[in-house]
Short mmCIF file of C-alpha atoms in Angstrom, two decimals:
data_model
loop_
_atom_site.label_atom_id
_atom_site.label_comp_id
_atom_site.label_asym_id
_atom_site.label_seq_id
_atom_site.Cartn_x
_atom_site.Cartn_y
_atom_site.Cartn_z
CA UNK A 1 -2.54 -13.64 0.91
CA UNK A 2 -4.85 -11.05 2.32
CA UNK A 3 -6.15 -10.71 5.72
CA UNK A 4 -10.22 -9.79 6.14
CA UNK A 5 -10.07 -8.62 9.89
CA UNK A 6 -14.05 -8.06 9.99
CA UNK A 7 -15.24 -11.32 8.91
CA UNK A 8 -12.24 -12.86 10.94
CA UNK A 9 -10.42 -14.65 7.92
CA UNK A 10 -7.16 -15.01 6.55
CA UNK A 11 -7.27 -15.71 2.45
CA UNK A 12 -4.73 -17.21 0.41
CA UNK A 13 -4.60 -17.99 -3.49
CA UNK A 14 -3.29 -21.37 -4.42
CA UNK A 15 0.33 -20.99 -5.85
CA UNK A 16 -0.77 -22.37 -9.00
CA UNK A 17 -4.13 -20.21 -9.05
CA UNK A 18 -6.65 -23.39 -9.22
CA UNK A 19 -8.59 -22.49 -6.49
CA UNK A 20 -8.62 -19.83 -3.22
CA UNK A 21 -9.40 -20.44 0.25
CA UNK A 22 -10.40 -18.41 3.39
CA UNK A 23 -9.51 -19.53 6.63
CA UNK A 24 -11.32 -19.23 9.89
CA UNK A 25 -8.42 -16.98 12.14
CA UNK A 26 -9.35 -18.88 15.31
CA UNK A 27 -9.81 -21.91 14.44
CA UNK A 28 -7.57 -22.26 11.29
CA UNK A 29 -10.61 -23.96 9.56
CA UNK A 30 -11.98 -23.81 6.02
CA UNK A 31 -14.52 -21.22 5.95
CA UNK A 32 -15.24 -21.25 2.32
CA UNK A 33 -13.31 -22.28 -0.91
CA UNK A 34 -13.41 -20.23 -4.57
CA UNK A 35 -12.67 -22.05 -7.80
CA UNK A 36 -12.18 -19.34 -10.40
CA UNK A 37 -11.82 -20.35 -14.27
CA UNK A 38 -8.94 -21.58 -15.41
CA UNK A 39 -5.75 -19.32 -17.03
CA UNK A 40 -2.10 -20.43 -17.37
CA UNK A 41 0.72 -18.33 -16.75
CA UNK A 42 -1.15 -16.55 -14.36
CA UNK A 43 0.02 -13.95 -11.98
CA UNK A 44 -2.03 -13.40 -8.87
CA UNK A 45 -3.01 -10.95 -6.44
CA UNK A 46 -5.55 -11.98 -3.84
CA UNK A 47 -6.98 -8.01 -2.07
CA UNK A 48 -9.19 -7.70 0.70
CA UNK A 49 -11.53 -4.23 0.44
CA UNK A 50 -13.38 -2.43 2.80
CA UNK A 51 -16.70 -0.41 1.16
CA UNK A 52 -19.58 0.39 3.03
CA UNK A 53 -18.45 -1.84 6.49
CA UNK A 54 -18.39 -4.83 4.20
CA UNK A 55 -15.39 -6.34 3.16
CA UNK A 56 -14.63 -7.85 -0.52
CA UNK A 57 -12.12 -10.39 -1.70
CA UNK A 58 -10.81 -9.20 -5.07
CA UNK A 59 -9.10 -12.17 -7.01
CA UNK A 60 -7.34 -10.42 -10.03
CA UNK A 61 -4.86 -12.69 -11.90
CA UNK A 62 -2.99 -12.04 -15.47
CA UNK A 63 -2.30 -14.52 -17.59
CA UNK A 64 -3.74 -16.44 -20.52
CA UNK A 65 -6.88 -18.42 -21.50
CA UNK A 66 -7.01 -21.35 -23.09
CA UNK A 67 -6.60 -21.97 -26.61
CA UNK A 68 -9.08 -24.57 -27.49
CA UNK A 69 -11.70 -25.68 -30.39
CA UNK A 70 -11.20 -22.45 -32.76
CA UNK A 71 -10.19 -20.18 -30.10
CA UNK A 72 -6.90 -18.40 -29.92
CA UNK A 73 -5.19 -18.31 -26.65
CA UNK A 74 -5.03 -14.55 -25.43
CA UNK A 75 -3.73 -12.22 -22.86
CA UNK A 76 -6.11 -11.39 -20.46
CA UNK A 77 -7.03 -9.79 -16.98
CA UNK A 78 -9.40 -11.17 -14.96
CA UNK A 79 -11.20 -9.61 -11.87
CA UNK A 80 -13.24 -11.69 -8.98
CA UNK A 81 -15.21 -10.41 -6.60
CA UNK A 82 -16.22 -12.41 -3.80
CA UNK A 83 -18.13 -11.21 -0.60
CA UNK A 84 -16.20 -11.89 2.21
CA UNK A 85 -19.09 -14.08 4.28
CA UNK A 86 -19.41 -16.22 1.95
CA UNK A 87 -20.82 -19.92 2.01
CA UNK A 88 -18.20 -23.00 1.88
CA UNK A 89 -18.48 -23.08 -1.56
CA UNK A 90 -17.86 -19.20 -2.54
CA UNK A 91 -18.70 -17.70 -5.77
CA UNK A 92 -18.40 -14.20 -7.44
CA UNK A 93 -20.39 -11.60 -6.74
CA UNK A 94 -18.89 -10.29 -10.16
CA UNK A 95 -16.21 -11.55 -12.86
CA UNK A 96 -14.64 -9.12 -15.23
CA UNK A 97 -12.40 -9.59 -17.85
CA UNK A 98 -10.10 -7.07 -19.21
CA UNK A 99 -7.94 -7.43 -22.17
CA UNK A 100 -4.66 -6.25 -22.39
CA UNK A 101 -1.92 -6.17 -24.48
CA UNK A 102 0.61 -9.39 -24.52
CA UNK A 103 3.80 -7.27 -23.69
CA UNK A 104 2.54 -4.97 -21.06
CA UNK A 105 2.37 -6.22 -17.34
CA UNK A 106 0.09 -4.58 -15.18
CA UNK A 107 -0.12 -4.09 -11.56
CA UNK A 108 -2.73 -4.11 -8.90
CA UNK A 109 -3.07 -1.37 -7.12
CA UNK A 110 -5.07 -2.01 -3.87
CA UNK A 111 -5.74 1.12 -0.81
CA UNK A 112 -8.42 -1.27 1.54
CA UNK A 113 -11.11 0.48 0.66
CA UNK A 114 -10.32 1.29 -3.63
CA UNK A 115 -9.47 -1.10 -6.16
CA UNK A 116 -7.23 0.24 -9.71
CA UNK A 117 -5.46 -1.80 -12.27
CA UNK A 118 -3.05 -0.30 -14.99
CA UNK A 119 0.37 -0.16 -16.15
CA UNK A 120 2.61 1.50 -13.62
CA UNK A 121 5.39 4.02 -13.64
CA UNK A 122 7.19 5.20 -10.68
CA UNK A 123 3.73 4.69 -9.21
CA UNK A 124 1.13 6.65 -11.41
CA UNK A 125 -0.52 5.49 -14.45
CA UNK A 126 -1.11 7.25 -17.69
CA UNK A 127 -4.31 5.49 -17.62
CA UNK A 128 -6.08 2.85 -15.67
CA UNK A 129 -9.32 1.24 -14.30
CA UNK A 130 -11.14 2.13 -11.42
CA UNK A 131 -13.26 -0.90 -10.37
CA UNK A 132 -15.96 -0.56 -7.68
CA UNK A 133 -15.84 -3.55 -5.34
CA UNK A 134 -19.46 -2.81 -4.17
CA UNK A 135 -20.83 -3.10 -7.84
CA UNK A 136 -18.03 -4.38 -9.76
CA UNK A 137 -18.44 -1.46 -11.86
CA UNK A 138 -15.75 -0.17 -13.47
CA UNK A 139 -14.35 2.91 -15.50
CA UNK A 140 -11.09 4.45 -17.07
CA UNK A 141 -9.41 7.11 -15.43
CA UNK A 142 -6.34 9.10 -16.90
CA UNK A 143 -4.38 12.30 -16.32
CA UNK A 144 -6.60 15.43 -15.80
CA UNK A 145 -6.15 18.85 -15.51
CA UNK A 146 -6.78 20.44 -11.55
CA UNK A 147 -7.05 23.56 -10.73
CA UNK A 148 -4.39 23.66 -7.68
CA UNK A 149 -4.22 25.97 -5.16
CA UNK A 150 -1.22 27.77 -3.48
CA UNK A 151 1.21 26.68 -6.36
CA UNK A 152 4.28 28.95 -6.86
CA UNK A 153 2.74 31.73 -4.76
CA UNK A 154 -0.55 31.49 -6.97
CA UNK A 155 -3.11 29.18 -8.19
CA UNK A 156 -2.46 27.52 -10.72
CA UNK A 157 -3.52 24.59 -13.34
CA UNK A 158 -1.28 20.93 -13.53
CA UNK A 159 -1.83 17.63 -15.05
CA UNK A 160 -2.70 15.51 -12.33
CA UNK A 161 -1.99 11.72 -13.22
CA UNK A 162 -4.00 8.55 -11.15
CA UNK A 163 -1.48 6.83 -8.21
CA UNK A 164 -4.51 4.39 -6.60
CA UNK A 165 -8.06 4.84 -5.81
CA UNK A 166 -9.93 5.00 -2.18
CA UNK A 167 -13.24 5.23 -0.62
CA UNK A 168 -12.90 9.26 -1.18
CA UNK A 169 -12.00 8.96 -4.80
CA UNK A 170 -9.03 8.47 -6.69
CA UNK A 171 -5.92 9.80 -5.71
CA UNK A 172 -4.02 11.61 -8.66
CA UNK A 173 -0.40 13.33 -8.16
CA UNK A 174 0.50 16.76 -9.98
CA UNK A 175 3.78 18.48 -10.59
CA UNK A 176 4.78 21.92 -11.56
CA UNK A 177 7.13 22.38 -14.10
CA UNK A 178 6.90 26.35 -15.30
CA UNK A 179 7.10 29.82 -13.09
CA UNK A 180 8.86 27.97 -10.24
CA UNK A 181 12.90 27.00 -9.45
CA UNK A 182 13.24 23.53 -11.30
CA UNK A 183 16.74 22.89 -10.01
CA UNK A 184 15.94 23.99 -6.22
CA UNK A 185 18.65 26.68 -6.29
CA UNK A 186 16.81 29.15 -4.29
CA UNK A 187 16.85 31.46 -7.70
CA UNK A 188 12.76 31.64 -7.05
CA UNK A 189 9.63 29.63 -5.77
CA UNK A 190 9.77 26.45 -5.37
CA UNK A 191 8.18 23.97 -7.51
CA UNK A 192 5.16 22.30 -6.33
CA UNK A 193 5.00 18.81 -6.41
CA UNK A 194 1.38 17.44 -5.04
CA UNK A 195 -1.98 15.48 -5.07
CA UNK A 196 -5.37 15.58 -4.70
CA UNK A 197 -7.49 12.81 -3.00
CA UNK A 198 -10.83 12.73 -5.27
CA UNK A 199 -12.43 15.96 -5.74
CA UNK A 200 -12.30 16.58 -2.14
CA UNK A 201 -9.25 18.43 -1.09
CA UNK A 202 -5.55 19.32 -2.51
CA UNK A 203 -2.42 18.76 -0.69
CA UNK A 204 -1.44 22.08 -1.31
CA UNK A 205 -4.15 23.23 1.03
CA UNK A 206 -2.92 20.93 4.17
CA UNK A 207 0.76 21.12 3.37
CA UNK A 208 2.94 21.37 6.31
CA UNK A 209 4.12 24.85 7.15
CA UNK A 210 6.92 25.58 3.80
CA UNK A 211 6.51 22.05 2.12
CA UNK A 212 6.01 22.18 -1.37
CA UNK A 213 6.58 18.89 -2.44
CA UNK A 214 4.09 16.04 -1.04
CA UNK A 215 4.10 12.50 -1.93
CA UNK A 216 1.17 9.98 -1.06
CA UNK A 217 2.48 6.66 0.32
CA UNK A 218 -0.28 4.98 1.59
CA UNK A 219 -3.76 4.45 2.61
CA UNK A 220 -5.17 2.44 5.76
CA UNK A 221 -9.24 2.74 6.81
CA UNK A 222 -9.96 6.67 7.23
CA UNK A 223 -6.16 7.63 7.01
CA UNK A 224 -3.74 8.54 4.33
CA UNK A 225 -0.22 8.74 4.89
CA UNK A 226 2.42 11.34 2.94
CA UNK A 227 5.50 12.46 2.88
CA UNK A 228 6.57 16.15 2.48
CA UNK A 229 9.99 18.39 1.77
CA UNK A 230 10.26 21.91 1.64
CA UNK A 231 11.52 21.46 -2.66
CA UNK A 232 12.94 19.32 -4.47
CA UNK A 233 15.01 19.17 -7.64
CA UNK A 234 12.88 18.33 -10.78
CA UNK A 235 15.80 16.26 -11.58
CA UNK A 236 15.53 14.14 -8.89
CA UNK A 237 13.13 11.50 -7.83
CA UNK A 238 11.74 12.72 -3.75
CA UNK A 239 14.04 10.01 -1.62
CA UNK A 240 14.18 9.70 2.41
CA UNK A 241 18.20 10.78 2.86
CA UNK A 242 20.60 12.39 5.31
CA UNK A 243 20.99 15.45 3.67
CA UNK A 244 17.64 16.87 4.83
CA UNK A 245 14.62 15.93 6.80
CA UNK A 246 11.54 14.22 5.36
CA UNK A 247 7.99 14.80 7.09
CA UNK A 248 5.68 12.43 7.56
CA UNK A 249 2.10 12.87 8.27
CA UNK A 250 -0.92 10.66 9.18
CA UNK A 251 -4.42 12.95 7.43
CA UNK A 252 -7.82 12.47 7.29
CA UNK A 253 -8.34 10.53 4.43
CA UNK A 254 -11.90 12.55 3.96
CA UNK A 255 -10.70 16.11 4.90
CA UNK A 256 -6.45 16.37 4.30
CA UNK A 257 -6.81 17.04 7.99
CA UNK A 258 -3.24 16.27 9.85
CA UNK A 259 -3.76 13.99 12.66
CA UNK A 260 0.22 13.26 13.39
CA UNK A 261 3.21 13.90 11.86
CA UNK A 262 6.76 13.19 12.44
CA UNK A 263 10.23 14.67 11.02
CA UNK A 264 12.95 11.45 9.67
CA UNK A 265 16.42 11.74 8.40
CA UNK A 266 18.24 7.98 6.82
CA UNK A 267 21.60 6.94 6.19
CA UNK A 268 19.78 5.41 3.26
CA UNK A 269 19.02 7.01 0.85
CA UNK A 270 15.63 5.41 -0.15
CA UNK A 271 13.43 6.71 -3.22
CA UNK A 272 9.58 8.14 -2.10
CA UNK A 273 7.57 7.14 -4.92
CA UNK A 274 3.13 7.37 -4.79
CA UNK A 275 1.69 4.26 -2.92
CA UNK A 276 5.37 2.75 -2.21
CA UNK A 277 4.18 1.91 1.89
CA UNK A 278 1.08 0.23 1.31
CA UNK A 279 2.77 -3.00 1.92
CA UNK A 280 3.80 -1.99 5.04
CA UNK A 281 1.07 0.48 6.24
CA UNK A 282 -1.04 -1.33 8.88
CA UNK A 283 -3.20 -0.09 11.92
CA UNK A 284 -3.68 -2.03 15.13
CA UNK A 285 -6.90 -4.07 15.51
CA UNK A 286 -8.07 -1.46 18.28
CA UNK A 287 -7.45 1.79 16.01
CA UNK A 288 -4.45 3.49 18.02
CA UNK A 289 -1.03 2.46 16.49
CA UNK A 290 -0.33 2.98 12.66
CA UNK A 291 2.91 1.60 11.20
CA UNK A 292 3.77 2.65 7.72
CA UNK A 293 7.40 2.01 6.42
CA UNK A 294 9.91 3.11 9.00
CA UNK A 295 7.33 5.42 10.98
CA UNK A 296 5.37 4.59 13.80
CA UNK A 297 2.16 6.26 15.17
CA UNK A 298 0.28 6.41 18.57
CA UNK A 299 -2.89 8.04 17.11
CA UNK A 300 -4.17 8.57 20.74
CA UNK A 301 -1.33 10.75 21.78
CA UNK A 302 -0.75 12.68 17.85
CA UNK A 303 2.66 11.39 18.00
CA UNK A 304 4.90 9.75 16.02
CA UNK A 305 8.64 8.02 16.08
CA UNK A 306 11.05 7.11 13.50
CA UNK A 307 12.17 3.60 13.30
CA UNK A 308 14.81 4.77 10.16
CA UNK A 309 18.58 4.22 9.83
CA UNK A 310 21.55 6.71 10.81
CA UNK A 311 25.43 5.65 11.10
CA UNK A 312 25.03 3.28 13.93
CA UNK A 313 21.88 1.47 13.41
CA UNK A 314 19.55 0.11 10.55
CA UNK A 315 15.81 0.92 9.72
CA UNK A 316 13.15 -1.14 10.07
CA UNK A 317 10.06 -1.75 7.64
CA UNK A 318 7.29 -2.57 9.51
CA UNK A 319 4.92 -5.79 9.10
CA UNK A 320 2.85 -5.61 11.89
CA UNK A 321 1.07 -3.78 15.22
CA UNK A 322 -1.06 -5.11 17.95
CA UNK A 323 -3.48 -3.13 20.81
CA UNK A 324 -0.59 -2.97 23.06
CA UNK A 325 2.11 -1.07 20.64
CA UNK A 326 3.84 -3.97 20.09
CA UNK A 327 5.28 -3.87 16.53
CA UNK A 328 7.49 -6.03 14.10
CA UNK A 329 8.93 -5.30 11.02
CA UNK A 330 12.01 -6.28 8.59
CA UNK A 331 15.60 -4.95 9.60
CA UNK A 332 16.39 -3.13 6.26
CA UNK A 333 19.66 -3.94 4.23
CA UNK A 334 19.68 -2.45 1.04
CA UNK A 335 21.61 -4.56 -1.72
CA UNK A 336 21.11 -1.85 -4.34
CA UNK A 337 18.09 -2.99 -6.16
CA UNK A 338 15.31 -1.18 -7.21
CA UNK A 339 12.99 -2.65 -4.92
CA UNK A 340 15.34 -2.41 -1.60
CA UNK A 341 15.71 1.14 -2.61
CA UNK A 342 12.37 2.15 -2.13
CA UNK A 343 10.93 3.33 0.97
CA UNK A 344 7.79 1.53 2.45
CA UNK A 345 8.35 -1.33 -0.21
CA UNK A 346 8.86 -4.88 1.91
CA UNK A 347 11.21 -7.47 0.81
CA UNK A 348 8.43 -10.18 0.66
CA UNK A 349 7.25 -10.81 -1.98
CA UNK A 350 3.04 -10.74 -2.36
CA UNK A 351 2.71 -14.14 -3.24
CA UNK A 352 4.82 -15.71 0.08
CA UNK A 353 8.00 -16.06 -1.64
CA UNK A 354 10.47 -16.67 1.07
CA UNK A 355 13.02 -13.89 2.53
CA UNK A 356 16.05 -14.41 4.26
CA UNK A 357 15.43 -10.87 5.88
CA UNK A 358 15.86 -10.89 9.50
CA UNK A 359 13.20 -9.53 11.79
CA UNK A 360 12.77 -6.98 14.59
CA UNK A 361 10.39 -6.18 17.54
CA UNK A 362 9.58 -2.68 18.66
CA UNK A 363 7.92 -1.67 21.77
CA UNK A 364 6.22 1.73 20.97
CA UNK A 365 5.40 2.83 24.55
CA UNK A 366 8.81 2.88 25.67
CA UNK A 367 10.53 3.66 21.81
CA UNK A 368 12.81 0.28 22.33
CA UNK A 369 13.82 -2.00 19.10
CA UNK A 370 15.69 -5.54 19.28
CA UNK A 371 16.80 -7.84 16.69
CA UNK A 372 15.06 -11.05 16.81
CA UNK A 373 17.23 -14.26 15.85
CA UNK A 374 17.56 -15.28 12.43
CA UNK A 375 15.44 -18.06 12.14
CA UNK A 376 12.29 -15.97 13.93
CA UNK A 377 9.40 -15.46 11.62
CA UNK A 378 7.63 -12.01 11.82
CA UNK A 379 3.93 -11.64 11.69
CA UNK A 380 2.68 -9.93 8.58
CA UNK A 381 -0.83 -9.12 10.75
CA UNK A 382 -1.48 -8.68 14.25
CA UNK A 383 -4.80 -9.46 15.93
CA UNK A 384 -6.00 -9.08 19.54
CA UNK A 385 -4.96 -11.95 20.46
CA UNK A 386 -3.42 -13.93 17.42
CA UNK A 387 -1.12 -13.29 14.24
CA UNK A 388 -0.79 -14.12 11.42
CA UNK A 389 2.43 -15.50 9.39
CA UNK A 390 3.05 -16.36 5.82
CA UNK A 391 6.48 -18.00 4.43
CA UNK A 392 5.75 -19.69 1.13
CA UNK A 393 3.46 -21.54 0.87
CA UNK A 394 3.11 -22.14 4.45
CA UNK A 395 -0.03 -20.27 6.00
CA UNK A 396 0.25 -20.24 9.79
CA UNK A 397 -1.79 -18.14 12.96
CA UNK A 398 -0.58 -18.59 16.46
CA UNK A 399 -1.91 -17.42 19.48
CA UNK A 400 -0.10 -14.36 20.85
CA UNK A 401 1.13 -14.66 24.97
#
């Protein structure tokens, strides 16, 4: 399910993939209907990107085609495009196919305004494909050597492997492994772990003040969101923790310039991985409030508030912000998986599968949280004046009081 705020429209993929519908928000009523060639075994993601002020519904789905006549069935990955004004009875703009091997899964990899499929590790790909939702153009990418500067005291030249793409390019992440302190003793310079968005700027240039390790965890309209330390261990994956303090920043997605940062510690101990909080990244319909994860961020006022766990209270991933500050989110209770341990990743799953997670409500004026009972749904999208809720394959909007 994917919400197109523009054209006013919720969209949801059958469960079975036979057909996808967009929904009028205020009215709940059929706005147009997309029948896209048949494929069994499919797995679906349903997208909605932004290029050029118009917004796209991407369809991609892997599975197989059908073995009939003289044909062999075969693994394949299949692309739709589909303007998002559309008449009742949609159809693609553009329809790729992509082959790919039968025992390799790939994942979707979707920013809101760039669109990149590939195989995924720890949230980079060795190599994937950019596809332009404007032309439905598309072209490999893989790792690449950058010039980067500011690394180890110097400038210096990294392999910089793709995470996702935006409207300013892809975003590739780089790490240093020679002529720094790999095991963050303090026996030299730090390593620099970074990215660069496109071949406009380098995080290394619009670090924080000491950081040398920056992670990019999101993208929402003209922002990105990352997450800094002063070093790491090369031995150890970046996570959110007690032991020191994690910075997060709101930037330009255009220039790397910071618009509002904020400084988190966790009792958790939750792994910060490229693109892990795009689930839960979402800006308020008016532009002021950005959630992402466990942070919180009046863009107005530059500020921001953690909404993580310590020894007397849990975190909260967010799901949702209105005009008013009003947020909700997901009270966080790790239960050791890989998926709970990740920060930014939500425990609902992208095509509606139910969670027994319990929700929250935060008032971001006046920095309050409360529990919400266990049978209260949380909105996964927040409109002026409705929002939007998804629990299997139940599709619901309600007006907000």
């Amino acid at each position: 399910m994917a919400v197109a705020p523009r054209s006013n429209l919720v969209v949801q993929a059958a469960e079975d993939t036979s057909r996808v519908q967009a929904y009028d928000l205020a009215t709940g009523k059929v706005a147009w209907t997309f029948t896209p060639a048949a494929l069994s075994d499919a797995r679906t993601g349903v997208f909605v990107v932004t290029v050029g002020g118009r917004e796209q519904v991407l369809l991609a789905r892997q599975g197989k085609t059908s073995g009939d006549g003289l044909k062999q069935s075969a693994p394949t990955v299949t692309v739709d495009i589909i303007p998002a004004r559309s008449p009742a009875k949609a159809t693609a703009a553009h329809h790729l196919d992509l082959p790919v091997p039968s025992d390799r899964a790939l994942s979707f990899a979707a920013s809101g305004s760039g669109f990149l499929v590939g195989a995924a590790d720890q949230g980079t790909y060795s190599q994937a494909t950019v596809i332009d939702p404007a032309t439905g153009a598309k072209r490999s990418v893989t790792a690449k050597d950058v010039t980067v500067p500011g690394c180890g005291g110097a400038t210096c030249t990294l392999s910089a492997t793709p995470a996702f793409a935006t409207s300013a390019g892809v975003v590739s992440t780089y790490q240093q492994t020679t002529g720094c302190d790999r095991w963050a003793n303090g026996s030299g310079q730090p390593c620099t772990t970074g990215f660069q968005v496109g071949d406009a700027w380098t995080s290394t240039t619009t670090a924080p003040r000491g950081m040398h390790t920056g992670i990019p965890l999101a993208v929402t309209g003209k922002y990105l969101i990352a997450a800094w330390h002063s070093s790491d261990s090369q031995t150890d994956q970046p996570a959110l923790s007690a032991d020191s303090k994690t910075t997060f920043t709101v930037q330009d997605l255009a220039t790397g310039k910071t618009i509002a940062s904020v400084s988190c510690t966790s009792a958790d101990r939750l792994a910060l991985q490229p693109g892990s909080a795009q689930s839960s990244t979402r800006t308020s319909a008016n532009g002021r409030y950005l959630v992402s994860g466990q942070t919180a961020f009046d863009l107005n006022s530059r500020t921001g508030r953690c909404y993580t766990s310590s020894a007397s209270s849990k975190g909260i991933d967010f799901t949702a912000v209105g005009d008013d500050g009003t947020a909700y989110g997901l009270i966080h209770t790790g239960d050791g998986s890989d998926a709970s341990s990740l920060y930014g990743r939500l425990p609902i799953a992208p095509d509606g599968t139910d969670s027994t997670e319990q929700g929250a409500r935060v008032d971001l004026a006046s920095d309050s949280a409360k529990a919400l009972s266990e049978a209260t749904e949380v909105p996964i999208y927040l409109a002026a004046s409705n929002g939007v809720f998804h629990t299997g394959e139940v599709l619901a909007v309600y007006a907000r009081r």
